[in-house]
Short mmCIF file of C-alpha atoms in Angstrom, two decimals:
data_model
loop_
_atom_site.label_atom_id
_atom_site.label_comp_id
_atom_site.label_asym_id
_atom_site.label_seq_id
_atom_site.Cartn_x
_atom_site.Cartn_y
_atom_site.Cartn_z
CA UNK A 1 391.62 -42.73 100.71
CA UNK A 2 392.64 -43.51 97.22
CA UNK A 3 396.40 -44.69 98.62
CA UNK A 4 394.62 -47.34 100.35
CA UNK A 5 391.86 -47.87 97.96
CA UNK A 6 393.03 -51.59 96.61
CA UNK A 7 393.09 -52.52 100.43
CA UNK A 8 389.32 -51.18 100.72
CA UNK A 9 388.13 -53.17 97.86
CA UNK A 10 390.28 -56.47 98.37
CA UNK A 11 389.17 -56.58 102.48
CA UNK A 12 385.33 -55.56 100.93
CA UNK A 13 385.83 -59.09 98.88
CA UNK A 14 386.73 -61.11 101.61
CA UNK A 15 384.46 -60.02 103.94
CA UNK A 16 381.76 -60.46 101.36
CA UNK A 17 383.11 -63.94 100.30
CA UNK A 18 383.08 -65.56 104.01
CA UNK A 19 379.80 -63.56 105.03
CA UNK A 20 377.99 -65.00 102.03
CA UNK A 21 379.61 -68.55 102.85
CA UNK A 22 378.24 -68.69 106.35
CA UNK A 23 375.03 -67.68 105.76
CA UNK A 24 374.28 -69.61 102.90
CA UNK A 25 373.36 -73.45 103.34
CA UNK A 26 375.94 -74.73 101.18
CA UNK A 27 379.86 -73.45 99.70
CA UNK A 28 378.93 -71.41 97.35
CA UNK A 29 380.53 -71.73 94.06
CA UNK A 30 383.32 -69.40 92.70
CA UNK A 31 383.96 -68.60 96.01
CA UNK A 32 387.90 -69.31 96.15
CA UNK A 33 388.86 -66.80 92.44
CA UNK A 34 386.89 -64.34 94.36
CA UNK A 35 388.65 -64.48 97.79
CA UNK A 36 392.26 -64.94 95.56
CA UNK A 37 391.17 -61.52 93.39
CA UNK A 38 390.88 -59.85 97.23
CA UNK A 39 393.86 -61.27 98.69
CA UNK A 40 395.45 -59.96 95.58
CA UNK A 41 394.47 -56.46 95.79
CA UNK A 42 395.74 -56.44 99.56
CA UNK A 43 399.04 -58.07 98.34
CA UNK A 44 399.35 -55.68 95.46
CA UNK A 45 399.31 -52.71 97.90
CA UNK A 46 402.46 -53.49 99.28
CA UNK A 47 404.49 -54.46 96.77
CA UNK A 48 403.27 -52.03 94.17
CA UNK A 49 406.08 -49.95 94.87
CA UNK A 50 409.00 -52.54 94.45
CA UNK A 51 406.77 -53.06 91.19
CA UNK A 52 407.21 -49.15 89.83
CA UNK A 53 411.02 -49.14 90.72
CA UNK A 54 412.07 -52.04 88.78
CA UNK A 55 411.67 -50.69 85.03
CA UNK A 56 411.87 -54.50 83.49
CA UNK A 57 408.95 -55.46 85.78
CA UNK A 58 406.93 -52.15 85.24
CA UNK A 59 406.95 -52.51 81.78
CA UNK A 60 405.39 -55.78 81.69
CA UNK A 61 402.87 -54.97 84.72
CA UNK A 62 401.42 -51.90 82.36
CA UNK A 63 401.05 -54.69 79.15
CA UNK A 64 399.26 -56.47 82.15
CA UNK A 65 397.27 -53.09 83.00
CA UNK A 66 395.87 -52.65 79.99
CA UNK A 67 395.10 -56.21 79.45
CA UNK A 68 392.78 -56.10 81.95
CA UNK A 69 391.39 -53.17 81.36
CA UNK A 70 390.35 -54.98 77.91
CA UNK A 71 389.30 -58.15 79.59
CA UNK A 72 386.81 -55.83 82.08
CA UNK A 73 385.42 -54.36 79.36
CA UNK A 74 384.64 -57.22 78.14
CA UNK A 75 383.20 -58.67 81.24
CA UNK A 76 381.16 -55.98 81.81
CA UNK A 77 379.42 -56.36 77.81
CA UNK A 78 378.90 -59.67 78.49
CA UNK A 79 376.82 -59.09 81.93
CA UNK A 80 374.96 -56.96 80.14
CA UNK A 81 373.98 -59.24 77.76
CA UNK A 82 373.35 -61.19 80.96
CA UNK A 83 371.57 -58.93 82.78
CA UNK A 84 369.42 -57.91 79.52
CA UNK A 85 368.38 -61.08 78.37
CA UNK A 86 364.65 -62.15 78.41
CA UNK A 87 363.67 -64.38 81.68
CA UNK A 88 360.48 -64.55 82.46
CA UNK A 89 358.42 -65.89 79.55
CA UNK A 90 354.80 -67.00 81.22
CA UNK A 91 353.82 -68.80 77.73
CA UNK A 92 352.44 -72.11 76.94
CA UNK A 93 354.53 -75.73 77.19
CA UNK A 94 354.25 -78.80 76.84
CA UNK A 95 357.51 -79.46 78.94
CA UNK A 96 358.93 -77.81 81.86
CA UNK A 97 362.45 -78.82 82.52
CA UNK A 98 363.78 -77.51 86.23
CA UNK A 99 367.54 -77.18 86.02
CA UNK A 100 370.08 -78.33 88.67
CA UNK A 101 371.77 -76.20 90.96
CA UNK A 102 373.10 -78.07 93.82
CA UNK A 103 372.40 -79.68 97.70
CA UNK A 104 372.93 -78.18 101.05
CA UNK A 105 374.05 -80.25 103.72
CA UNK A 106 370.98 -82.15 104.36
CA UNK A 107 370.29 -82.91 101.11
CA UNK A 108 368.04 -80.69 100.07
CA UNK A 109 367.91 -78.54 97.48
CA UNK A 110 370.41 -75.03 98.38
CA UNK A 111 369.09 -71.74 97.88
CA UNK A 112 369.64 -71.05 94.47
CA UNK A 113 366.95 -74.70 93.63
CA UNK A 114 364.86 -73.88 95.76
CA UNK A 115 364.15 -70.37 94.04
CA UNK A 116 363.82 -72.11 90.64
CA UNK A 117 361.75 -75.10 92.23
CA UNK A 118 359.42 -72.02 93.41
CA UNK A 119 359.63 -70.49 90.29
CA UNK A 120 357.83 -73.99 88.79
CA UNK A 121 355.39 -73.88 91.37
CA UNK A 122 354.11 -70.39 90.40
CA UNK A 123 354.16 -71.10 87.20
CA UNK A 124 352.21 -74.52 87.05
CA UNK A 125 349.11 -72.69 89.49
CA UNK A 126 347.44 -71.77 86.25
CA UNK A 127 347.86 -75.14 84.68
CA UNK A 128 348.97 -77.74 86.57
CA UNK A 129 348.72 -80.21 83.48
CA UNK A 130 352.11 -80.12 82.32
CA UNK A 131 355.09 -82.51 82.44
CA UNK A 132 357.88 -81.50 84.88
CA UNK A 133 361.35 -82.55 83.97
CA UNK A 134 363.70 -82.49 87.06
CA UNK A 135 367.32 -82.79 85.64
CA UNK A 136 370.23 -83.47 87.94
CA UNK A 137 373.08 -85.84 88.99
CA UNK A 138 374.50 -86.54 91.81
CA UNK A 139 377.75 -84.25 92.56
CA UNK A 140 381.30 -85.79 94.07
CA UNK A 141 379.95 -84.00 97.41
CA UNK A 142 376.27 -84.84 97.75
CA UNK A 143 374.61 -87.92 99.46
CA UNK A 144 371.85 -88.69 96.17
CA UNK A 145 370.90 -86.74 92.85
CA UNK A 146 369.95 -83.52 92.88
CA UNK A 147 366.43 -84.20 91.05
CA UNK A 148 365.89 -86.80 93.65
CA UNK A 149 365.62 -83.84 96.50
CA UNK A 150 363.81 -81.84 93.56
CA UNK A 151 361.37 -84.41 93.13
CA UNK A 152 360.65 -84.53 97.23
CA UNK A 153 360.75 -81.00 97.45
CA UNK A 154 357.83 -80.55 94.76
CA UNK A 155 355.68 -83.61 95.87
CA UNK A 156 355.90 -81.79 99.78
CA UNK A 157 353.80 -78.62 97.86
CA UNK A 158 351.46 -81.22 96.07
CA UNK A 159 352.75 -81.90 92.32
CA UNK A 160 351.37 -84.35 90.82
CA UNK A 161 354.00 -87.24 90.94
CA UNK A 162 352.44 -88.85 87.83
CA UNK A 163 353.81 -85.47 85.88
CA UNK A 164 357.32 -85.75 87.85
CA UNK A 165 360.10 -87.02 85.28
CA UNK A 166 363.57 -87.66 86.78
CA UNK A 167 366.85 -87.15 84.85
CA UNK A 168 369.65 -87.96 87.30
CA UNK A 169 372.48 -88.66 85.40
CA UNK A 170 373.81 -85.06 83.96
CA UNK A 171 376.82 -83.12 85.69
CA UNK A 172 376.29 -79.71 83.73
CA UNK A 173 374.02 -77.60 82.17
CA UNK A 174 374.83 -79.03 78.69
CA UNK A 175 374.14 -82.78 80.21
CA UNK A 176 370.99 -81.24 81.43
CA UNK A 177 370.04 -80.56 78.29
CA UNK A 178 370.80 -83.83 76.27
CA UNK A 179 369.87 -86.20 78.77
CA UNK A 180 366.52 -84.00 79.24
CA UNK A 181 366.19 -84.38 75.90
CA UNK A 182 365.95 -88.03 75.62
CA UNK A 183 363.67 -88.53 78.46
CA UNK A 184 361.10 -85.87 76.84
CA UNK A 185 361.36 -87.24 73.39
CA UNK A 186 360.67 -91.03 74.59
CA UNK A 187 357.34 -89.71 77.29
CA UNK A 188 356.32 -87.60 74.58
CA UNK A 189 357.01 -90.01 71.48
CA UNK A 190 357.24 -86.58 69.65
CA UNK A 191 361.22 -84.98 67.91
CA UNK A 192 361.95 -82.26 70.28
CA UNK A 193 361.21 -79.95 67.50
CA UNK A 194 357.89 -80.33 67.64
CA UNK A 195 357.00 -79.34 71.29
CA UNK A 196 357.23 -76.07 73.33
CA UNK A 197 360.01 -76.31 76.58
CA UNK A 198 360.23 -73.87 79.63
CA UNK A 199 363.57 -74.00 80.59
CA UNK A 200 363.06 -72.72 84.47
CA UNK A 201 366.44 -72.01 85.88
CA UNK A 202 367.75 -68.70 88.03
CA UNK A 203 367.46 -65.03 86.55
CA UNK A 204 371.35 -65.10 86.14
CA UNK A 205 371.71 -68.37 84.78
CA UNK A 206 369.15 -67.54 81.59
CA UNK A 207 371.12 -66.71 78.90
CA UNK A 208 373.32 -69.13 78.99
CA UNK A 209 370.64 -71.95 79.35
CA UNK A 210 369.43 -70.80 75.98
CA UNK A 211 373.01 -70.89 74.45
CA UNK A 212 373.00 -74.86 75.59
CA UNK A 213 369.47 -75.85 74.59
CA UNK A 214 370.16 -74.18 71.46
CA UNK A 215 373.42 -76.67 70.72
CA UNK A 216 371.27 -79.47 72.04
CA UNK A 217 368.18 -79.01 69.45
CA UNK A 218 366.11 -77.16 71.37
CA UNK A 219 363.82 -75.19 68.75
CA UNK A 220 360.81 -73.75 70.74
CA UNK A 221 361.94 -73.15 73.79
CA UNK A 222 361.45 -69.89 76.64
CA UNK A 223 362.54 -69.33 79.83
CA UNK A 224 360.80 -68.64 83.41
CA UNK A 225 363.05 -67.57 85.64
CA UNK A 226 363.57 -67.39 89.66
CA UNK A 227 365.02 -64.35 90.98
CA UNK A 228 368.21 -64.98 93.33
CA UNK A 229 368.42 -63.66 96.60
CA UNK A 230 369.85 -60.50 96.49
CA UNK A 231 373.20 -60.94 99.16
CA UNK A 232 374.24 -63.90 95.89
CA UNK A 233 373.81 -61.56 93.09
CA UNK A 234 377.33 -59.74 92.89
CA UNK A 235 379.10 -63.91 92.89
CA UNK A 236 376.65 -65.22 90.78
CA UNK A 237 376.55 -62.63 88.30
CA UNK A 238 380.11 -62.61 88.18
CA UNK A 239 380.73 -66.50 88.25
CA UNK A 240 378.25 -66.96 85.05
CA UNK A 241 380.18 -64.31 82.91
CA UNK A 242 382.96 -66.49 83.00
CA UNK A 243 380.68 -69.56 82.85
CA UNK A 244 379.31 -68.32 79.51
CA UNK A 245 383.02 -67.85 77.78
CA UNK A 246 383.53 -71.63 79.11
CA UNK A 247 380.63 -72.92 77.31
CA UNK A 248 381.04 -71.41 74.18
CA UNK A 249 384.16 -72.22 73.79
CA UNK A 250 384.01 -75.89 75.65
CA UNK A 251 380.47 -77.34 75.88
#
């Protein structure tokens, strides 16, 4: 079993990859590193021992071992940090702002928006008096913005359209944020500073949120969380470790 234990893992990967795929609604993201990392670990298996007998090569392929080894460490103290950090925050707001997560073929929102669209709704039944910020562009592969479908989704479960505010021009996270921003300050005719913001986004998707609000000026701010459906939690989990390194160092 343990010869053939990279072949295990790598076909585990790629059946997980496609299964997940076709039973979502909508290409899930990260998809294609993931399927790579599996076709890898098949690849690997049979050249592994060309690999060993070349002592130029070998050397270089241990440096590479223990490289990763380093870089999964770190991976794995940064999901903690993921998995650890607070999510579901039931306080007071004055501002609710619903962040983007994508469109499934019919132009609704995918799996993923509609948890955190249900997350809002559970957390507006005790006080339904609050402004809901609905922030999201349109992507290169959907048909209108995603807080347009956001905004139809909520008024189908009777929101209030009058507390609906659309901002459909951001393309990440950190646009949701600064764009958001704007369109709170100007309803509100308050500085940012000065109000509370629930950021309501997915359980995985939390911490780094609150790293981007943060940058964007965000003072008193909490999160309510959805919780993703449980056959997305090993790619989404995974994707947002790497999607936290890219934001600190990029956004």
């Amino acid at each position: 079993m343990k010869k053939i234990l990279d072949i295990i893992i790598g076909m585990i990967i790629i059946v997980y990859i496609s299964l997940t795929n076709i039973i979502s609604s909508s290409k899930i993201s990260f998809s294609i590193p993931i399927f790579i990392l599996g076709a890898t670990l098949i690849i690997y298996h049979f050249i592994k021992k060309r690999i060993e007998s070349n002592k130029v090569i070998y050397r270089y392929f241990k440096i590479l071992k223990v490289l990763i080894c380093i870089g999964f460490i770190f991976f794995l103290g940064i999901e903690i940090s993921i998995i650890n950090y607070p999510k579901y925050n039931k306080g007071n707001a004055d501002y609710i702002i619903v962040l983007g997560a994508g469109l499934d073929t019919n132009s609704t929102p995918n799996l993923i928006l509609q948890g955190r669209l249900d997350a809002v709704l559970e957390y507006i039944k005790e006080d339904g008096n609050r402004f809901i910020v609905l922030s999201g562009g349109q992507g290169s592969d959907e048909r209108l913005p995603e807080s347009h479908a956001m905004k139809k989704y909520l008024l189908n479960r009777g929101v209030d359209e009058k507390k609906i505010i659309i901002e459909d021009k951001s393309r990440n996270t950190d646009e949701n944020f600064k764009f958001s921003k704007v369109k709170i300050e100007e309803n509100s005719g308050k500085s940012l500073d000065k109000l509370n913001v629930k950021i309501v986004t997915s359980d995985f998707h939390a911490l780094r949120s609150s790293i981007l609000a943060k940058r964007n000026g965000y003072v008193n701010y909490s999160n309510y969380s959805s919780h993703t459906i449980w056959y997305l939690i090993p790619i989404t989990y995974t994707r947002e470790a790497f999607a936290i390194v890219k934001s600190i160092i990029f956004d």
